[in-house]
mmCIF file of C-alpha atoms in Angstrom:
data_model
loop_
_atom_site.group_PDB
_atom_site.id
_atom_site.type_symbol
_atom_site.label_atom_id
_atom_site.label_comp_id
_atom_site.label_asym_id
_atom_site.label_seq_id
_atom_site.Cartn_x
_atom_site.Cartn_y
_atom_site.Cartn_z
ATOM 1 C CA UNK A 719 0.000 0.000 0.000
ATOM 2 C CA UNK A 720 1.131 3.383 -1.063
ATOM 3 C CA UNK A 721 1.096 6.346 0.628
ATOM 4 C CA UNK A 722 0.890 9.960 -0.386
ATOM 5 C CA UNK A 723 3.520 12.005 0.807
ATOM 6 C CA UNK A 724 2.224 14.681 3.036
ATOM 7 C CA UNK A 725 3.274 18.702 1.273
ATOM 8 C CA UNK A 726 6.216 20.484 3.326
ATOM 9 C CA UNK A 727 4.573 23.956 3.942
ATOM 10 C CA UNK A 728 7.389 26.554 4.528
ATOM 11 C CA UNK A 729 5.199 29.496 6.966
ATOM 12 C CA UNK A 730 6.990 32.476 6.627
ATOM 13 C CA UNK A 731 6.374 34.804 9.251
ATOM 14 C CA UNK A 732 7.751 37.775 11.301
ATOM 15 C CA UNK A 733 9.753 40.270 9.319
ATOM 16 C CA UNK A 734 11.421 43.407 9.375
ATOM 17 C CA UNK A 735 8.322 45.689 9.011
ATOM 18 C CA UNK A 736 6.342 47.254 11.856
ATOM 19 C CA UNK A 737 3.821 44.662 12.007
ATOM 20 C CA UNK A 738 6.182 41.766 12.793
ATOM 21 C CA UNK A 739 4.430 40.743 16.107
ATOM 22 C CA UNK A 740 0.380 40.710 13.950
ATOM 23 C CA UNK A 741 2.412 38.348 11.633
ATOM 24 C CA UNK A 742 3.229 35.911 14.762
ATOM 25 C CA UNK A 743 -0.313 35.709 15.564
ATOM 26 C CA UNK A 744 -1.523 35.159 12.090
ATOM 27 C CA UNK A 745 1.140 32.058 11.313
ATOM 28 C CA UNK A 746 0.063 30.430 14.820
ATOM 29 C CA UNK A 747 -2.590 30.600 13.695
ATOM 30 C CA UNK A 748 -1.775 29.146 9.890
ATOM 31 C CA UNK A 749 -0.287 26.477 11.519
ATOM 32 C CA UNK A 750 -2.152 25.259 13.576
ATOM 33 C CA UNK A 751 -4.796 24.726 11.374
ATOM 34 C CA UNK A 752 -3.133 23.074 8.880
ATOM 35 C CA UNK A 753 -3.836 19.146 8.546
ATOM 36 C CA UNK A 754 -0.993 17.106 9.710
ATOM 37 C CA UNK A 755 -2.134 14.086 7.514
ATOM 38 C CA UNK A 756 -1.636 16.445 4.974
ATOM 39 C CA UNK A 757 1.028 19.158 5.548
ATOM 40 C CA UNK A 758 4.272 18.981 7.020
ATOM 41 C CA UNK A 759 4.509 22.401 8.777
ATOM 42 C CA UNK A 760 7.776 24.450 8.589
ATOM 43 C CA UNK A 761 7.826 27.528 10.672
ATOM 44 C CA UNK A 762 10.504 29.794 9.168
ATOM 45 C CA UNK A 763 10.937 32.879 11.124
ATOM 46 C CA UNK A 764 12.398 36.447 9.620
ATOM 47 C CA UNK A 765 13.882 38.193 12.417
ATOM 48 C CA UNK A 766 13.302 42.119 12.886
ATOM 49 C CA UNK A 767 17.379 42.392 11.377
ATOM 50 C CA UNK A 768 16.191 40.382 8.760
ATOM 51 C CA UNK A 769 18.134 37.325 9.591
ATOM 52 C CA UNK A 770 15.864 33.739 8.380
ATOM 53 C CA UNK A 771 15.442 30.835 11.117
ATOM 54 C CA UNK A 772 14.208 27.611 10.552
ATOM 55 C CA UNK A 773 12.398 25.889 13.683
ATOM 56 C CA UNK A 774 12.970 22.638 15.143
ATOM 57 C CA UNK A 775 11.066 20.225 17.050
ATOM 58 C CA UNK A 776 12.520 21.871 20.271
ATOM 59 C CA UNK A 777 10.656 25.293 19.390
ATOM 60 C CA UNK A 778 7.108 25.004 21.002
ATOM 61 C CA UNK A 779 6.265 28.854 19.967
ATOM 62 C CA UNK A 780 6.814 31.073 17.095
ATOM 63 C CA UNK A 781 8.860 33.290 19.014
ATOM 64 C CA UNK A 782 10.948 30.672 20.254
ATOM 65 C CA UNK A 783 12.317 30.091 16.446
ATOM 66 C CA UNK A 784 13.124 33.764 16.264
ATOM 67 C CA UNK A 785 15.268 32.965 19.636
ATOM 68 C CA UNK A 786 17.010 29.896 18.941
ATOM 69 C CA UNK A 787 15.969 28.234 15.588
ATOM 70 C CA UNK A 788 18.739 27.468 13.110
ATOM 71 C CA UNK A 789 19.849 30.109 10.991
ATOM 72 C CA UNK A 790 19.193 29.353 7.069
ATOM 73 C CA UNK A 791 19.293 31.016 4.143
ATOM 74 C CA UNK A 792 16.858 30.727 0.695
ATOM 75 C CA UNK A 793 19.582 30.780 -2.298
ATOM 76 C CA UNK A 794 17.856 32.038 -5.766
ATOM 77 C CA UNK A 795 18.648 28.304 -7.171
ATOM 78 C CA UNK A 796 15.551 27.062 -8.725
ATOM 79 C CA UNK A 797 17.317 23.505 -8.803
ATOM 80 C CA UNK A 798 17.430 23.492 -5.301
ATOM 81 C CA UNK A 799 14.152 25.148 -3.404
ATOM 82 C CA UNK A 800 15.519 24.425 -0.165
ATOM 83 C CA UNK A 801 16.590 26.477 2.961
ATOM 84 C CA UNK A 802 19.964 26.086 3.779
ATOM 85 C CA UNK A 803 22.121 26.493 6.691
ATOM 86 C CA UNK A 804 23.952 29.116 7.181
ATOM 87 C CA UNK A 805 26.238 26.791 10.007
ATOM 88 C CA UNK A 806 27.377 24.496 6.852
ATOM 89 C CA UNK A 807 28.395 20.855 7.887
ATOM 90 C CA UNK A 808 27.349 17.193 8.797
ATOM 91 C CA UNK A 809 24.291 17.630 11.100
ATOM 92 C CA UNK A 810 22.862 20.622 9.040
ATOM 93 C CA UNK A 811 21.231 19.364 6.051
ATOM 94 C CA UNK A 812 19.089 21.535 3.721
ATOM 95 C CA UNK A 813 15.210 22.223 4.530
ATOM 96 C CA UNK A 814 13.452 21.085 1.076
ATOM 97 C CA UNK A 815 10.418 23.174 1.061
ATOM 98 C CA UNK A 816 7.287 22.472 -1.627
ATOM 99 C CA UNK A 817 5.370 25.453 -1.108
ATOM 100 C CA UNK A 818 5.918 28.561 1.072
ATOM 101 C CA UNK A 819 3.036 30.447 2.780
ATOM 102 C CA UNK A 820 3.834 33.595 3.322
ATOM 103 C CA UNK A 821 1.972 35.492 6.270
ATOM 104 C CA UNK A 822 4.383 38.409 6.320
ATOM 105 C CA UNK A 823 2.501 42.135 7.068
ATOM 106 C CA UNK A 824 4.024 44.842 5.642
ATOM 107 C CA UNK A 825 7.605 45.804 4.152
ATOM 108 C CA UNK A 826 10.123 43.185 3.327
ATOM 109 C CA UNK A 827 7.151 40.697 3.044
ATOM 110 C CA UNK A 828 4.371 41.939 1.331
ATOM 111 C CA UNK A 829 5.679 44.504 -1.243
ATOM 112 C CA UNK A 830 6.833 42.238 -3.713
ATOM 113 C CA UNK A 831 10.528 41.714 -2.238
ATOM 114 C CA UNK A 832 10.041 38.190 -0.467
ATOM 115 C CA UNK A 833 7.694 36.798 -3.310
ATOM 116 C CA UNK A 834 10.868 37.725 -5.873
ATOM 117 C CA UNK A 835 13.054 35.595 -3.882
ATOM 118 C CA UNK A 836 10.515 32.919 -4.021
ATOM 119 C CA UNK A 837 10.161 33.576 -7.802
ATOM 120 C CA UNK A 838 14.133 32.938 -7.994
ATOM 121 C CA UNK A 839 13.830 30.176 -5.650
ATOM 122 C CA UNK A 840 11.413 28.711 -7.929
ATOM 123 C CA UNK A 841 9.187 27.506 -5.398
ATOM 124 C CA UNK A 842 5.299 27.793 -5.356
ATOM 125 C CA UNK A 843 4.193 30.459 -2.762
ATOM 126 C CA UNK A 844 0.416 31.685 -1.216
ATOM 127 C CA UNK A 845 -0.410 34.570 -2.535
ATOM 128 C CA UNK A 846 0.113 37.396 -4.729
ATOM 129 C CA UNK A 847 2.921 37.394 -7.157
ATOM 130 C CA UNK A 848 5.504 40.752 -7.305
ATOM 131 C CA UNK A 849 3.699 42.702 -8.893
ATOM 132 C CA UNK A 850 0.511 42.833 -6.952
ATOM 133 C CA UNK A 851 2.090 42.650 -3.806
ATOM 134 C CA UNK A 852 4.341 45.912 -4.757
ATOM 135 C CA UNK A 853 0.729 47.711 -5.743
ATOM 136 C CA UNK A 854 -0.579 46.145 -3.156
ATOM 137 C CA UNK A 855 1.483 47.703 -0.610
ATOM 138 C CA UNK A 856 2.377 50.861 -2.282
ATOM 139 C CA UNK A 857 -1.349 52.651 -1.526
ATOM 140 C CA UNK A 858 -0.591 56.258 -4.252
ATOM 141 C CA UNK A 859 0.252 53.423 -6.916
ATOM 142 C CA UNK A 860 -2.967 51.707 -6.271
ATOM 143 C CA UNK A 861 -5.019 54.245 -5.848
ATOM 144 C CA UNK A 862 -4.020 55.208 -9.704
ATOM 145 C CA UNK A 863 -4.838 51.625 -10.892
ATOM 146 C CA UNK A 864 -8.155 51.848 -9.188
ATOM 147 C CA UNK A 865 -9.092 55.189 -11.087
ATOM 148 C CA UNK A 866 -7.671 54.066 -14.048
ATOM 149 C CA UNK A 867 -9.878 51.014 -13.808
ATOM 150 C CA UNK A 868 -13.119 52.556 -13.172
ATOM 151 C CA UNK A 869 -13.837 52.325 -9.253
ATOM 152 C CA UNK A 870 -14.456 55.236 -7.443
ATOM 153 C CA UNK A 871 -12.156 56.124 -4.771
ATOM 154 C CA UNK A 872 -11.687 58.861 -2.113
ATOM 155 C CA UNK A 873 -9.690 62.235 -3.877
ATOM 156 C CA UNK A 874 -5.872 62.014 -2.083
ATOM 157 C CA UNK A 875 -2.887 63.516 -2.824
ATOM 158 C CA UNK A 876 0.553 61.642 -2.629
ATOM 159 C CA UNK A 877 3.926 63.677 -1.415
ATOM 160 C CA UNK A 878 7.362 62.093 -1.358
ATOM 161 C CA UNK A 879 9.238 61.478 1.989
ATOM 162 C CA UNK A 880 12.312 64.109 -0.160
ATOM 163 C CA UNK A 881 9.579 67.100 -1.108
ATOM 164 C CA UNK A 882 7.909 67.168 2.128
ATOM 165 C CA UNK A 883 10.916 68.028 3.846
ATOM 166 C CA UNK A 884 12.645 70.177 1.309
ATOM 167 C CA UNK A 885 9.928 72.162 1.032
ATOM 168 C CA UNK A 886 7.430 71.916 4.190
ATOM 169 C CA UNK A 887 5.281 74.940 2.955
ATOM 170 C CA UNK A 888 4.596 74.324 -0.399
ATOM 171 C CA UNK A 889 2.663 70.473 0.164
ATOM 172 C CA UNK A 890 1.205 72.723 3.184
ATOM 173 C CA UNK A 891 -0.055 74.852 0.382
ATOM 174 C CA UNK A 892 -0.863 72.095 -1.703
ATOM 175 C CA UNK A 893 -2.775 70.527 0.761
ATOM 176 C CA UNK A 894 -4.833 73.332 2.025
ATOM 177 C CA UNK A 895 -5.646 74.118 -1.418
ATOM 178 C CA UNK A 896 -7.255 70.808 -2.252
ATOM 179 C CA UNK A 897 -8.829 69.914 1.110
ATOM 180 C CA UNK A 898 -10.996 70.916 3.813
ATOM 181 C CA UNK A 899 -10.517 69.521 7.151
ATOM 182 C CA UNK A 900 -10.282 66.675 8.373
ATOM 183 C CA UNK A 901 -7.869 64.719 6.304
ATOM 184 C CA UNK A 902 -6.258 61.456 7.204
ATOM 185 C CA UNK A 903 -2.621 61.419 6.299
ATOM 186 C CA UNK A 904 -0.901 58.211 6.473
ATOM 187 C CA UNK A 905 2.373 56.063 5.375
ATOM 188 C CA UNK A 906 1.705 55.271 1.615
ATOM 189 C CA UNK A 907 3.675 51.680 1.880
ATOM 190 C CA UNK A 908 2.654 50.305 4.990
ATOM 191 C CA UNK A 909 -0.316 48.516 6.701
ATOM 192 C CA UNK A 910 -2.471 47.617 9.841
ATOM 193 C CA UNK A 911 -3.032 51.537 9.849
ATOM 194 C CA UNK A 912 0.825 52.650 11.647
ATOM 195 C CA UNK A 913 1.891 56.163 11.266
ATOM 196 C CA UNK A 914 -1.963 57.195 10.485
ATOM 197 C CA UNK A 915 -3.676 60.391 12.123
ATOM 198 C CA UNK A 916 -6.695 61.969 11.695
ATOM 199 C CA UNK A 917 -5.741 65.565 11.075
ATOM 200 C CA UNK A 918 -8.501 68.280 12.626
ATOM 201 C CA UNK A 919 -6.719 71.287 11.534
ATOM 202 C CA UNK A 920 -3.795 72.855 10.037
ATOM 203 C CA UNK A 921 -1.948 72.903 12.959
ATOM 204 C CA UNK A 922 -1.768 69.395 13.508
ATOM 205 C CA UNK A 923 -0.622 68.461 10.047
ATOM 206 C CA UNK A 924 2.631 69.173 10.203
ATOM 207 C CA UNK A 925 3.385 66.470 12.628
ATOM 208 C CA UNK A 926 1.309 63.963 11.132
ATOM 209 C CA UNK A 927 3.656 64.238 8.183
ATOM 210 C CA UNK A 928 6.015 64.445 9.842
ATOM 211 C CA UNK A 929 4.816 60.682 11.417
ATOM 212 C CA UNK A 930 3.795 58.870 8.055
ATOM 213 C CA UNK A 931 7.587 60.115 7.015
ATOM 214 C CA UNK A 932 9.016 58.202 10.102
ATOM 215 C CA UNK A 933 7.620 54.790 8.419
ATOM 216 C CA UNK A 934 7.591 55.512 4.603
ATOM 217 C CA UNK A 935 9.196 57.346 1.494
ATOM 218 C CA UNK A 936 5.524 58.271 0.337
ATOM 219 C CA UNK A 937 2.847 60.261 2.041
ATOM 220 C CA UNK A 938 -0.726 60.429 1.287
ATOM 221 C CA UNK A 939 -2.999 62.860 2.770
ATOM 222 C CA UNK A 940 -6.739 62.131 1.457
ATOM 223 C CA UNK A 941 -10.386 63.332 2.357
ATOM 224 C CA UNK A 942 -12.073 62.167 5.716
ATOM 225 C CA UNK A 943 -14.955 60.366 4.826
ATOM 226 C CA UNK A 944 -17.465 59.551 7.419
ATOM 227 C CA UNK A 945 -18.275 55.993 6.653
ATOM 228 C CA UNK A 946 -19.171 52.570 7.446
ATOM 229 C CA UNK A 947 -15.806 50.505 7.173
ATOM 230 C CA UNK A 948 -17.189 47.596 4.713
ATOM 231 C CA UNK A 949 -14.881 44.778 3.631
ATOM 232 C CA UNK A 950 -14.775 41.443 1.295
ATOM 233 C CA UNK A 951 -12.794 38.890 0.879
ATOM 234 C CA UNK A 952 -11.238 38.062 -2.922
ATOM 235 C CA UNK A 953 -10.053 34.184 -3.743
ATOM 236 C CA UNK A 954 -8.571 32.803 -6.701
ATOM 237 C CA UNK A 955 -6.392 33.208 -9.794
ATOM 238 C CA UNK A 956 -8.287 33.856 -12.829
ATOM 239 C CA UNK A 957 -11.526 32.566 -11.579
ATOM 240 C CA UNK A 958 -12.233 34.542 -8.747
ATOM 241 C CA UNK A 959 -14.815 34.733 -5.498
ATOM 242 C CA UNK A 960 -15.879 37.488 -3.195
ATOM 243 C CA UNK A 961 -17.028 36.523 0.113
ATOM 244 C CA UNK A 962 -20.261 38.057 1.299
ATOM 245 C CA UNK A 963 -19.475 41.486 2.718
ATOM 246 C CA UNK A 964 -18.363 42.373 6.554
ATOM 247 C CA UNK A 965 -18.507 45.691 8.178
ATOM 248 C CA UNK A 966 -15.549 46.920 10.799
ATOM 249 C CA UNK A 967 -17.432 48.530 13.908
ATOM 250 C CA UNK A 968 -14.383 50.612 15.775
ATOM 251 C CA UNK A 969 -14.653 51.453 19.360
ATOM 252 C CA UNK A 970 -12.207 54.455 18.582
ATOM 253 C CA UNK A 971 -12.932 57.350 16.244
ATOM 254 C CA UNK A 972 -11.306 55.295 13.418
ATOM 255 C CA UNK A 973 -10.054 52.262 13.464
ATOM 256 C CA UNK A 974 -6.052 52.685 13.874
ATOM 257 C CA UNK A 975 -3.485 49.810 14.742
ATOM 258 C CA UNK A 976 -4.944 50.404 18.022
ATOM 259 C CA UNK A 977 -8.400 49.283 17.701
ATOM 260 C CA UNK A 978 -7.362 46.155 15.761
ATOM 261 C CA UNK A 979 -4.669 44.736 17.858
ATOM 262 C CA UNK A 980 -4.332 46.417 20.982
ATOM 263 C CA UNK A 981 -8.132 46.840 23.025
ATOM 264 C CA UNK A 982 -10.918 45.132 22.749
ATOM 265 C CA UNK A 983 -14.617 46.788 21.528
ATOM 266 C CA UNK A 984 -14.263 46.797 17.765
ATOM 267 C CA UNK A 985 -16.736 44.247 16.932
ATOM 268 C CA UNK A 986 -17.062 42.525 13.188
ATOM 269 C CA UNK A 987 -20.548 42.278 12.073
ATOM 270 C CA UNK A 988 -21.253 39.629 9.311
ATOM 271 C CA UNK A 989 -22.754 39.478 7.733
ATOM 272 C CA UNK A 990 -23.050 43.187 7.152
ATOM 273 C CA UNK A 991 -26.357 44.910 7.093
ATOM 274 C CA UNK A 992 -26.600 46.009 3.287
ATOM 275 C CA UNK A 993 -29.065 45.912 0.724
ATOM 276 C CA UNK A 994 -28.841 43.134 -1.854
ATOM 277 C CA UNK A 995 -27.941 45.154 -4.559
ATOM 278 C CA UNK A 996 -24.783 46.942 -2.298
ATOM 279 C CA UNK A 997 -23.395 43.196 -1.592
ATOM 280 C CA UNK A 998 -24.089 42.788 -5.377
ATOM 281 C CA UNK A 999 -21.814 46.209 -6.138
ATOM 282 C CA UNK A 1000 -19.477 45.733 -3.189
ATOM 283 C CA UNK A 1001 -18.301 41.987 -4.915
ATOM 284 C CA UNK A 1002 -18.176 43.187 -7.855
ATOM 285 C CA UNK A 1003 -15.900 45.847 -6.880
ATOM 286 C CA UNK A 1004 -14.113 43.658 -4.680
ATOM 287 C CA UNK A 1005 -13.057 41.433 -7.825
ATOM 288 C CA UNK A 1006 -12.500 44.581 -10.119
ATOM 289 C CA UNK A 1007 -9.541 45.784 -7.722
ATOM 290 C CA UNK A 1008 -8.420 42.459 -8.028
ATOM 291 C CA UNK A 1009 -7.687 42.269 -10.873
ATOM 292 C CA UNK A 1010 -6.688 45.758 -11.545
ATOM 293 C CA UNK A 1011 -3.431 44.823 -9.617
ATOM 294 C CA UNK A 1012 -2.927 41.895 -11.249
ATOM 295 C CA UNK A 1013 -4.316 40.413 -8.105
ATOM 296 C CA UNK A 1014 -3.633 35.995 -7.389
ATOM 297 C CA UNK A 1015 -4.258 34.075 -4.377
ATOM 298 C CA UNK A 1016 -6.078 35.956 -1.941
ATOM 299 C CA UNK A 1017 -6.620 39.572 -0.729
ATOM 300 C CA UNK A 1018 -9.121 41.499 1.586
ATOM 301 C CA UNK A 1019 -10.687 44.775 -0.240
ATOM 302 C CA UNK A 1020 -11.481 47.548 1.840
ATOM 303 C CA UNK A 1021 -14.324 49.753 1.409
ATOM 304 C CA UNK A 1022 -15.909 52.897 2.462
ATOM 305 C CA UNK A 1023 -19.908 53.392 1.936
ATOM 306 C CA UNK A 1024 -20.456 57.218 3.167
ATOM 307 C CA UNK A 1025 -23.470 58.037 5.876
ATOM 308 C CA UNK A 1026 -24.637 61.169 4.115
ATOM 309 C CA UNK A 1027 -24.753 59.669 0.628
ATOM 310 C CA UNK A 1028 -24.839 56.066 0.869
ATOM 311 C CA UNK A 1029 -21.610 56.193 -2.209
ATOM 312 C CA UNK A 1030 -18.946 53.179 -2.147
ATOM 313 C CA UNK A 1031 -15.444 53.796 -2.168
ATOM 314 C CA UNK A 1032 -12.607 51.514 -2.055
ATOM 315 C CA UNK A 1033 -10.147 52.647 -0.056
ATOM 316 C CA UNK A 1034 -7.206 49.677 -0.506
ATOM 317 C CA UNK A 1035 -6.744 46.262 -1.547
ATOM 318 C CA UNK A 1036 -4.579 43.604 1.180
ATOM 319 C CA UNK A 1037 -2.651 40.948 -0.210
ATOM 320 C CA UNK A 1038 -1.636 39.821 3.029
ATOM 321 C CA UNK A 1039 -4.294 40.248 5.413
ATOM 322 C CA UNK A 1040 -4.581 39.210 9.235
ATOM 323 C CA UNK A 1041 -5.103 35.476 8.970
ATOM 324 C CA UNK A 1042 -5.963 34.789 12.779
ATOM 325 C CA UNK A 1043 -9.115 32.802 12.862
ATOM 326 C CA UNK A 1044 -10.842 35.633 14.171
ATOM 327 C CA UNK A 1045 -9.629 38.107 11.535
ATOM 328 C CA UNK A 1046 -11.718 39.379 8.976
ATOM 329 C CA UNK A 1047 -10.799 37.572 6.036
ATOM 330 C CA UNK A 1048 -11.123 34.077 7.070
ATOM 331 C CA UNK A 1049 -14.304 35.019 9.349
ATOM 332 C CA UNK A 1050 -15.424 36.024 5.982
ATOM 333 C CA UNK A 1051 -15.431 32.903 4.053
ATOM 334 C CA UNK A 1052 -16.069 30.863 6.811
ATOM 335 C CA UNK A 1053 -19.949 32.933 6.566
ATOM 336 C CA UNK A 1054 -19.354 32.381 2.846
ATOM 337 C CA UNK A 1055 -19.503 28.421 3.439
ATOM 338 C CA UNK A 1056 -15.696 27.979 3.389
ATOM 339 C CA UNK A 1057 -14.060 26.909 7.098
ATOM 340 C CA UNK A 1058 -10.684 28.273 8.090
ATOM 341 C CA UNK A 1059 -9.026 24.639 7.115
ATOM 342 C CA UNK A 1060 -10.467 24.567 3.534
ATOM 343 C CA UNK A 1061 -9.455 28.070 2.868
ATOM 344 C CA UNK A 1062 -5.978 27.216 4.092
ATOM 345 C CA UNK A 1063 -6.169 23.939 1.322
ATOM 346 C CA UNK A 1064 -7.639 26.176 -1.205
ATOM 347 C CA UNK A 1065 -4.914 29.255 -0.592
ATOM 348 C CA UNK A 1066 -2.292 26.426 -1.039
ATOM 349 C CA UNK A 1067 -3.643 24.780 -4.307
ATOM 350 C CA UNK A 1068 -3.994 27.796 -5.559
ATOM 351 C CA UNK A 1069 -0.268 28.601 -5.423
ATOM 352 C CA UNK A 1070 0.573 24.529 -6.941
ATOM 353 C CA UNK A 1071 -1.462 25.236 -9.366
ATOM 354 C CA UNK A 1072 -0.118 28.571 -10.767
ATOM 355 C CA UNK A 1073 3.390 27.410 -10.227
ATOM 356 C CA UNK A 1074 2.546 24.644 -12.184
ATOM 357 C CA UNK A 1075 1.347 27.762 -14.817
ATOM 358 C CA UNK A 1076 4.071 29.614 -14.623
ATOM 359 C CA UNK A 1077 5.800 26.662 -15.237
ATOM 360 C CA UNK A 1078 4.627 26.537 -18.904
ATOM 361 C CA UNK A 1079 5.911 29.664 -19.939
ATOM 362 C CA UNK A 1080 9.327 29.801 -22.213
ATOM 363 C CA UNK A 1081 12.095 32.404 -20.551
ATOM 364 C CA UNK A 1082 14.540 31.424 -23.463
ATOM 365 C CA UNK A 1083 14.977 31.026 -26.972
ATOM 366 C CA UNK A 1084 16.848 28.458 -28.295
ATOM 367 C CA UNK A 1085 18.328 28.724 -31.456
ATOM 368 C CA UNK A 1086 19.107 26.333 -34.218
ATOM 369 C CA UNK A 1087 22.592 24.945 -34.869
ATOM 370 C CA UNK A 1088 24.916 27.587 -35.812
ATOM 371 C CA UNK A 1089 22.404 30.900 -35.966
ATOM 372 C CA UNK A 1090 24.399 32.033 -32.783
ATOM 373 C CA UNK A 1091 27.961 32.715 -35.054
ATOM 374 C CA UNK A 1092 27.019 36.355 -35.211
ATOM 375 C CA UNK A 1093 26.388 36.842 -31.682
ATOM 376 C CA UNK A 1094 29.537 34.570 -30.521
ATOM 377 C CA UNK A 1095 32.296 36.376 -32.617
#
């Protein structure tokens, strides 16, 4: 009797960005519920210097790998798709990985930089591919896809980190000229809300600049919109599903990196309370960001549906979003009819099968016999 071997799932998690501790949570979380007839699970840890660790048996937690796993690297040898210790030697043998899942928030994980190393590697991985998670991340870039595509989103402006401090008055200028307050200026590369403030007044904007600088080379400052905080989960690669709607109910004024991770009172209501022809245009748009960023895998759109007006906005697309079992993208599909351990199969034979894809694509041209003489002399 034969048996199947069970997949090696690499979980990346950690990272150098400001959300390294959320991505802790969401790989316990990844791993835990992945089937152990199935999946083989390797934590690999990413250090806040950046530094890769493999876990052992002896690690119970994730932050126990940061502390004393064994330090690996991933070479960009598609021949090999294996971790490899950094200690080289008898006792160290290489990590053979068959997919990776990434669950990496924010920069150096979910801009586009890991999944390149994986695309070297030539290894499948969860998610979106570099070009979607670069968009996905950098929020003025995406913004400009989303208009370009069609959806409706709120009116921003985008400064860099360079003219903001070379010339503090004119984006002052700039800004007062195109907005009335409040504005929200945040970070234009980063996630889970960090270096975000509601600005009240002209006075205060200076410092919330200043902030968002602190944790990006981009700034965007766009209109406050008072809203419901609507959002949908996206699945697939070029079929894709929506997940019924979810609204984000913050205990705060907005809901900042506070409110997600840090007190309780936000509450997630899903389904949300929205008439059939909103979920209709809210899943629609949901898919239509999508694929405006060249979307694969998975992502969580964001929207805004105003009080006053009852208009939908989308505010951002996630390509990595919080993947506890009580975040909002698995809580999602799990009211969609999908459970938390079938999304994790799905998310995974997704990436297998656009490796597999990818895998059909020519890179080279080979030449006949003797049409290279010109370009060899």
């Amino acid at each position: 009797m034969s048996f199947k071997r069970r997949l090696r799932v690499g979980v990346l998690f950690g990272g150098r960005s400001g959300e390294h501790e959320v991505s802790l949570a969401s790989a316990t979380s990844v791993i835990r519920a992945l089937d152990p007839q199935k999946y083989e699970a390797v934590p690999v840890g990413i250090r806040k210097d950046g530094r890769w660790l493999v876990g052992t048996g002896a690690q119970k937690m994730l932050s126990d790998v940061l502390k004393s796993g064994e330090f690996v690297s991933l070479p960009p040898d598609p021949a090999s798709a294996a971790l490899v210790p950094v200690a080289r030697g008898d006792g160290h043998p290489h990590v053979a990985i068959d997919v990776f899942f990434p669950v990496l928030h924010g920069t150096f994980g979910e801009d586009g930089t890991v999944q390149g190393l994986l695309e070297l590697a030539g290894v499948p991985y969860v998610g979106a591919g570099v070009l979607a998670s670069a968009v996905g991340m950098d929020k003025d870039v995406q913004k400009r896809l989303f208009e370009q595509a069609g959806l409706p989103i709120v009116p921003f402006l985008a400064f860099s980190r360079g003219e903001w401090e070379r010339d503090r008055k004119k984006v002052l200028r700039e800004i007062k000229k195109k907005f009335r307050f409040p504005v929200f200026v945040k970070p234009a590369t980063l996630g889970s809300s960090v270096g975000m403030t509601r600005v009240k007044n002209l006075g205060q904007l200076p410092a919330a600049l200043d902030l968002a600088a602190e944790f990006a080379l981009k700034i965007i400052v766009e209109r406050s919109v008072t809203a419901r905080e609507i959002e949908v989960s996206v699945l697939g690669n070029d079929e894709v599903r929506a997940s019924i709607p979810g609204e984000i109910v913050p205990h705060r004024e907005f809901y900042d990196y506070t409110a997600k991770y840090l007190e309780e009172g936000t509450r997630l209501v899903i389904p949300a309370l929205l008439t059939k022809k909103q979920v209709k245009i809210f899943q629609e748009y949901a898919v239509r960001s999508f694929r405006a960023i060249d979307g694969t895998g998975m992502a969580r759109c964001d929207f805004f549906l105003e009080r006053s007006t009852n208009k939908i906005y989308v505010n951002e697309l996630n390509t990595i979003p919080g993947f506890t079992s009580i975040s909002m993208y698995p809580k999602l599909w799990e009211a969609s009819g999908l459970p938390y351990p079938k999304l994790i199969d799905r998310l995974i034979d997704l990436a297998i099968e656009l490796h597999a894809e990818k895998s059909r694509t020519k890179y080279s041209i080979e030449l006949p016999a003797g049409a290279g003489g010109a370009l060899e002399s």
